[in-house]
Coordinates of C-alpha atoms in Angstrom, one line a residue:
M1 CA -24.2 -1.4 10.1
S2 CA -22.6 -4.8 11.6
E3 CA -19.2 -5.1 10.6
A4 CA -20.2 -8.4 8.8
V5 CA -22.2 -6.2 6.0
E6 CA -19.6 -3.6 5.8
G7 CA -17.2 -5.8 4.6
R8 CA -19.3 -7.3 2.5
E9 CA -19.8 -4.0 1.1
A10 CA -16.2 -2.9 0.9
L11 CA -15.5 -6.3 -1.3
A12 CA -18.3 -5.3 -3.7
L13 CA -16.8 -2.3 -4.2
L14 CA -13.5 -3.4 -4.6
E15 CA -14.7 -6.2 -6.9
H16 CA -16.6 -3.2 -8.8
A17 CA -13.4 -1.2 -9.3
R18 CA -11.6 -4.5 -10.8
A19 CA -14.2 -5.0 -13.6
V20 CA -14.4 -1.1 -14.4
V21 CA -10.8 -0.6 -14.2
G22 CA -9.2 -3.8 -15.1
P23 CA -9.7 -3.7 -19.0
A24 CA -8.4 0.0 -19.2
L25 CA -5.6 -1.0 -16.8
R26 CA -4.7 -4.2 -18.9
A27 CA -4.6 -2.3 -22.2
A28 CA -2.4 0.5 -21.0
V29 CA -0.2 -2.4 -19.9
E30 CA -0.2 -4.4 -23.0
S31 CA 0.9 -1.3 -24.9
M32 CA 4.2 -1.2 -23.4
P33 CA 7.4 -2.7 -25.4
G34 CA 7.3 -6.6 -25.8
P35 CA 10.2 -7.3 -23.4
L36 CA 9.0 -4.8 -20.6
R37 CA 4.9 -6.2 -21.1
R38 CA 5.6 -9.9 -20.3
V39 CA 7.4 -8.8 -17.2
A40 CA 4.7 -6.2 -16.5
M41 CA 2.2 -8.9 -17.5
Y42 CA 3.6 -11.4 -14.9
H43 CA 4.2 -9.0 -11.9
F44 CA 0.2 -8.3 -12.7
G45 CA -0.6 -12.2 -12.3
W46 CA -1.9 -11.9 -16.0
V47 CA 0.4 -14.7 -16.9
R48 CA 3.0 -17.1 -16.1
A49 CA 6.9 -17.1 -17.0
D50 CA 6.8 -18.3 -19.8
G51 CA 4.3 -15.8 -21.2
S52 CA 1.4 -18.2 -21.3
P53 CA -2.2 -17.1 -19.6
A54 CA -2.5 -17.3 -15.9
A55 CA -5.3 -19.0 -14.2
G56 CA -8.3 -16.6 -12.9
A57 CA -5.9 -13.7 -14.0
A58 CA -8.8 -11.4 -14.3
G59 CA -9.5 -7.8 -12.7
A60 CA -7.9 -4.4 -12.0
T61 CA -4.9 -6.0 -10.3
G62 CA -4.6 -9.2 -12.1
S63 CA -5.6 -12.7 -10.1
T64 CA -5.0 -11.8 -6.5
G65 CA -4.8 -7.8 -6.3
K66 CA -7.2 -5.9 -4.1
A67 CA -7.6 -2.7 -6.2
I68 CA -8.0 -0.6 -2.9
R69 CA -6.6 2.5 -4.6
P70 CA -8.4 2.3 -8.1
A71 CA -11.6 1.8 -5.8
L72 CA -10.8 5.1 -3.1
V73 CA -10.1 6.8 -6.4
L74 CA -13.8 6.2 -7.7
A75 CA -15.3 6.3 -4.4
A76 CA -13.8 9.9 -4.0
A77 CA -15.1 10.9 -7.5
R78 CA -18.7 9.4 -6.3
A79 CA -19.0 11.2 -2.8
L80 CA -18.1 14.3 -4.3
G81 CA -21.4 13.8 -6.7
G82 CA -19.3 12.7 -9.6
E83 CA -19.4 10.3 -12.4
P84 CA -16.8 7.4 -11.3
G85 CA -16.6 6.5 -14.8
G86 CA -14.8 9.9 -15.7
A87 CA -12.0 8.9 -13.0
V88 CA -10.9 5.4 -14.4
R89 CA -7.7 6.8 -16.5
A90 CA -6.8 8.3 -13.1
A91 CA -7.5 5.3 -11.2
V92 CA -5.3 3.4 -13.9
A93 CA -2.6 5.9 -13.3
V94 CA -2.5 5.3 -9.5
E95 CA -2.4 1.9 -9.7
L96 CA 1.0 1.8 -11.9
V97 CA 2.2 3.6 -9.7
H98 CA 1.2 1.4 -6.8
N99 CA 2.9 -1.5 -8.9
F100 CA 5.5 0.1 -9.8
T101 CA 6.7 0.8 -5.8
L102 CA 5.9 -3.0 -5.3
L103 CA 8.2 -3.9 -7.9
H104 CA 11.0 -1.8 -6.5
D105 CA 10.2 -2.7 -2.8
D106 CA 10.6 -6.4 -4.0
V107 CA 14.3 -5.8 -5.3
I108 CA 15.2 -3.7 -2.2
D109 CA 14.0 -6.0 0.3
E110 CA 14.9 -9.1 -1.6
D111 CA 11.2 -10.7 -1.1
P112 CA 11.2 -14.2 -3.0
V113 CA 7.6 -14.4 -3.1
R114 CA 4.1 -11.9 -3.8
R115 CA 1.1 -13.0 -4.1
H116 CA 1.6 -16.5 -3.6
R117 CA 4.4 -17.2 -6.5
P118 CA 8.0 -15.6 -7.1
T119 CA 8.6 -12.0 -7.4
A120 CA 9.2 -10.5 -10.9
W121 CA 12.9 -9.8 -9.7
A122 CA 13.3 -13.7 -8.6
V123 CA 12.0 -14.7 -12.0
F124 CA 13.6 -11.8 -14.7
G125 CA 16.5 -10.3 -12.7
V126 CA 17.1 -7.3 -10.8
P127 CA 17.6 -5.0 -13.5
D128 CA 14.5 -6.2 -15.3
A129 CA 12.2 -5.5 -12.5
I130 CA 14.2 -2.0 -11.6
I131 CA 13.3 -1.0 -15.4
V132 CA 9.6 -2.3 -15.8
G133 CA 8.9 -0.7 -12.1
D134 CA 10.2 2.5 -13.9
A135 CA 8.2 2.2 -16.8
L136 CA 4.9 1.4 -15.1
F137 CA 5.6 5.3 -13.9
A138 CA 6.5 6.5 -17.2
L139 CA 3.4 4.8 -18.2
A140 CA 1.1 6.3 -15.5
Q141 CA 2.2 10.0 -16.1
R142 CA 1.4 9.4 -20.0
I143 CA -2.0 8.1 -19.6
L144 CA -2.8 11.4 -17.9
A145 CA -0.8 13.4 -20.2
E146 CA -2.9 11.7 -22.6
D147 CA -6.1 12.1 -20.8
P148 CA -8.6 15.0 -22.2
H149 CA -10.0 15.4 -19.0
P150 CA -9.8 19.1 -17.8
A151 CA -8.6 17.9 -14.2
A152 CA -6.0 15.8 -15.7
P153 CA -3.2 18.2 -15.4
A154 CA -3.7 19.1 -12.0
A155 CA -4.0 15.1 -11.7
A156 CA -0.9 14.3 -13.2
E157 CA 0.8 17.3 -11.1
R158 CA -0.3 15.4 -7.8
L159 CA 0.6 11.9 -8.8
G160 CA 4.1 13.5 -9.7
A161 CA 4.7 15.1 -6.1
C162 CA 3.2 11.7 -4.6
V163 CA 6.0 9.4 -6.4
L164 CA 8.6 12.2 -4.8
E165 CA 7.1 11.7 -1.2
L166 CA 7.4 7.9 -1.8
C167 CA 11.1 7.9 -2.6
A168 CA 11.3 10.3 0.4
G169 CA 9.5 8.1 2.4
Q170 CA 11.4 4.8 1.0
Q171 CA 14.7 6.2 1.0
S172 CA 14.3 6.7 4.5
D173 CA 13.3 3.3 5.2
C174 CA 16.3 1.7 3.8
A175 CA 17.9 4.3 6.2
F176 CA 16.6 3.1 9.3
E177 CA 18.1 -0.2 8.5
E178 CA 21.6 1.3 9.0
R179 CA 20.5 2.6 12.5
G180 CA 20.6 0.4 15.8
P181 CA 17.4 -0.5 17.5
H182 CA 17.6 2.8 19.5
E183 CA 18.5 4.9 17.0
V184 CA 15.3 5.5 15.2
S185 CA 12.2 7.6 16.9
L186 CA 8.6 7.0 17.2
D187 CA 8.0 10.0 15.2
E188 CA 10.6 9.4 12.5
C189 CA 8.9 6.2 11.7
L190 CA 5.5 7.5 11.6
T191 CA 6.7 10.4 9.2
M192 CA 8.3 7.7 7.1
A193 CA 4.7 5.8 7.1
T194 CA 3.2 8.6 5.9
A195 CA 5.0 9.4 3.2
K196 CA 5.8 5.3 2.1
T197 CA 1.8 4.3 2.7
G198 CA -0.6 7.5 3.1
A199 CA 0.7 9.5 0.5
L200 CA -0.2 7.1 -2.4
L201 CA -3.9 6.7 -0.6
G202 CA -4.3 10.3 0.0
C203 CA -3.6 10.9 -4.0
A204 CA -6.4 8.7 -4.3
C205 CA -8.6 10.0 -3.0
A206 CA -7.3 13.4 -4.3
L207 CA -7.8 12.4 -8.0
G208 CA -10.9 11.0 -7.6
G209 CA -12.4 14.5 -5.8
L210 CA -10.5 16.2 -8.6
Y211 CA -12.5 14.7 -11.4
A212 CA -15.3 15.1 -9.8
G213 CA -14.7 19.0 -10.3
A214 CA -13.5 19.6 -6.3
A215 CA -12.0 22.5 -5.4
A216 CA -8.6 22.6 -4.1
E217 CA -9.6 22.5 -0.6
E218 CA -11.7 19.7 -1.1
A219 CA -8.7 17.9 -2.8
D220 CA -6.7 18.6 0.2
A221 CA -8.8 17.3 2.8
L222 CA -9.4 14.1 0.7
D223 CA -5.6 13.9 0.7
S224 CA -5.7 14.0 4.3
F225 CA -8.3 11.2 5.1
G226 CA -6.6 9.1 2.5
R227 CA -3.1 10.1 4.2
E228 CA -4.8 9.3 7.9
A229 CA -6.5 6.1 6.9
G230 CA -2.9 4.7 5.1
L231 CA -1.4 5.6 8.0
A232 CA -3.5 3.2 9.8
F233 CA -3.4 0.6 7.0
Q234 CA 0.6 0.7 7.2
L235 CA 0.1 0.3 10.9
I236 CA -2.5 -2.8 10.3
D237 CA 0.0 -4.1 7.6
D238 CA 3.3 -4.1 10.0
L239 CA 1.1 -6.4 12.5
I240 CA 0.1 -8.3 9.6
G241 CA 3.9 -8.5 8.8
I242 CA 5.1 -10.0 12.7
W243 CA 1.4 -12.1 13.0
G244 CA 0.1 -12.5 9.2
D245 CA -0.4 -16.1 8.3
P246 CA 1.8 -17.2 6.0
G247 CA -1.4 -19.4 4.2
R248 CA -2.9 -15.6 3.5
T249 CA -0.1 -13.5 3.1
G250 CA 2.0 -15.6 0.9
K251 CA 5.1 -14.3 2.9
P252 CA 6.9 -16.5 5.6
A253 CA 5.7 -15.9 9.2
G254 CA 7.3 -13.2 11.0
A255 CA 9.2 -12.2 7.5
D256 CA 9.8 -8.1 9.0
L257 CA 11.0 -9.4 12.2
A258 CA 13.4 -11.9 10.2
A259 CA 15.0 -8.9 8.1
R260 CA 15.2 -7.1 11.4
K261 CA 12.7 -4.6 10.0
K262 CA 12.0 -1.0 12.4
S263 CA 8.3 -1.1 11.7
L264 CA 5.9 1.0 14.1
P265 CA 5.1 -1.7 16.5
V266 CA 8.8 -2.7 16.9
V267 CA 9.7 1.0 17.5
A268 CA 7.2 1.7 19.7
A269 CA 7.9 -1.7 21.7
L270 CA 11.7 -0.6 21.6
G271 CA 10.9 2.7 23.0
S272 CA 8.9 1.3 25.5
G273 CA 11.6 1.0 28.3
T274 CA 10.3 -2.6 29.6
P275 CA 12.3 -5.4 30.1
A276 CA 10.8 -6.8 26.8
A277 CA 12.4 -3.9 24.8
A278 CA 15.7 -4.7 25.7
E279 CA 15.3 -8.4 25.1
L280 CA 14.1 -7.0 21.4
A281 CA 16.6 -4.8 21.2
A282 CA 19.3 -7.6 21.7
L283 CA 17.5 -10.0 19.2
Y284 CA 17.6 -7.0 16.6
R285 CA 21.7 -6.7 17.1
G286 CA 22.3 -9.6 15.0
P287 CA 21.0 -12.6 12.0
M288 CA 17.8 -14.3 13.9
T289 CA 17.1 -17.8 13.8
E290 CA 13.3 -19.0 13.5
A291 CA 13.0 -19.3 16.9
D292 CA 14.6 -16.1 17.4
V293 CA 12.1 -14.7 14.9
A294 CA 9.5 -16.3 17.3
R295 CA 11.2 -14.7 20.4
A296 CA 11.4 -11.0 18.9
A297 CA 7.2 -11.4 18.3
D298 CA 6.6 -12.2 21.6
A299 CA 9.1 -9.4 22.9
V300 CA 7.0 -7.0 20.9
E301 CA 3.7 -8.2 22.3
R302 CA 5.0 -8.3 25.9
A303 CA 6.4 -4.4 25.4
G304 CA 2.7 -3.2 24.3
G305 CA 4.1 -2.9 20.4
R306 CA 0.9 -4.7 19.2
D307 CA -1.8 -2.9 21.5
W308 CA -0.1 0.5 20.7
A309 CA -0.3 -0.3 16.9
Q310 CA -4.0 -1.1 17.3
L311 CA -5.2 1.9 19.4
H312 CA -3.4 4.1 17.3
A313 CA -4.7 2.6 14.0
A314 CA -8.1 3.1 15.3
D315 CA -7.3 6.8 16.6
R316 CA -5.8 7.4 12.8
M317 CA -9.2 6.3 11.3
A318 CA -10.9 9.0 13.7
R319 CA -8.5 11.9 12.3
A320 CA -9.6 10.5 8.7
V321 CA -13.2 10.7 9.4
Q322 CA -12.7 14.5 10.9
E323 CA -10.9 15.2 7.6
L324 CA -13.5 13.9 5.5
S325 CA -15.9 16.1 6.9
H326 CA -14.1 19.1 5.3
A327 CA -14.7 17.4 1.9
V328 CA -17.9 16.3 2.4
P329 CA -20.2 17.6 5.4
D330 CA -22.7 15.1 4.7
L331 CA -20.7 12.1 5.6
A332 CA -23.6 9.6 4.2
A333 CA -22.6 10.6 0.9
A334 CA -19.2 9.6 1.5
G335 CA -20.3 6.3 2.6
D336 CA -18.1 3.9 0.1
L337 CA -15.0 5.6 1.5
L338 CA -15.4 5.0 4.6
A339 CA -16.5 1.6 3.9
L340 CA -13.2 0.9 2.1
A341 CA -11.3 2.8 5.1
E342 CA -12.9 0.5 7.8
F343 CA -11.9 -2.7 5.6
V344 CA -8.4 -2.3 4.9
T345 CA -7.9 -1.5 8.8
R346 CA -9.6 -4.5 9.9
R347 CA -8.4 -6.8 7.5
T348 CA -5.6 -9.7 9.0
R349 CA -4.1 -10.7 5.8

């Protein structure tokens, strides 16, 4: 199957997830108390800052959300022979947790823009953004607690453990910013990225499996698949954070470099022992101008950070497929999962 066909297939899966999960997600958010609801509805892209409806605000994650995690839940359920419709509540819970992390990440990173418009904290203030993020996590747990499906208790337990891991990953990411350019190892960075990004993608796959009746071993294999694919996802996301098109990403070019983030390509470049690594380290020791950001991007590339990230993403995807085979020996049955994983690791924005 060609990349173009695989891409169309994945886009259709994402659109289906938005259509299937969207109404339940919106109903869950609309059940929140009024002041919380308004901030959450804005964050999801359903309303403007004044509360009026936003143009084109339909689907599982608002007007521009990709619905990757809900799509993984449904695809995992399908791969194990389950009925995806029965896993909608689990998909909603996963998407609520994802957006809880986005609200908090935007505050921590002081990002003024998400999805081509001001972030929730920039509009409503830091306290409201943090509180609404907390409320989304609580709402996710309530949805699973109220779900009569027999897999719901195990799903709630996995999701809670996943959030603890996400928080540990976020804490590590923040701690890295206080350390010097050569004080963060690549192994530490990979562990952080697995916790911060891979854990929730793995959890999404595991929950879909549980709702299809998966045994613990199968759910663990699906979790491992999602984690490996998630790390590939993060590697590509880090490349986009350096070289992404602002017109597509909704963020300034080189935003991660300007913030002196120790992303995976940067840490790989810093550890290369090349003259370009020394240039990059010098730039990372102080605030950067726009010209400095461009020089830093060039130094990352010359030091091999870009090539390393692309090759490592491909390696992680190969590992993901191997893990998936432990849960779904006939990989033909897992075509949707594979299409989604390939799509998110080949994206350019």
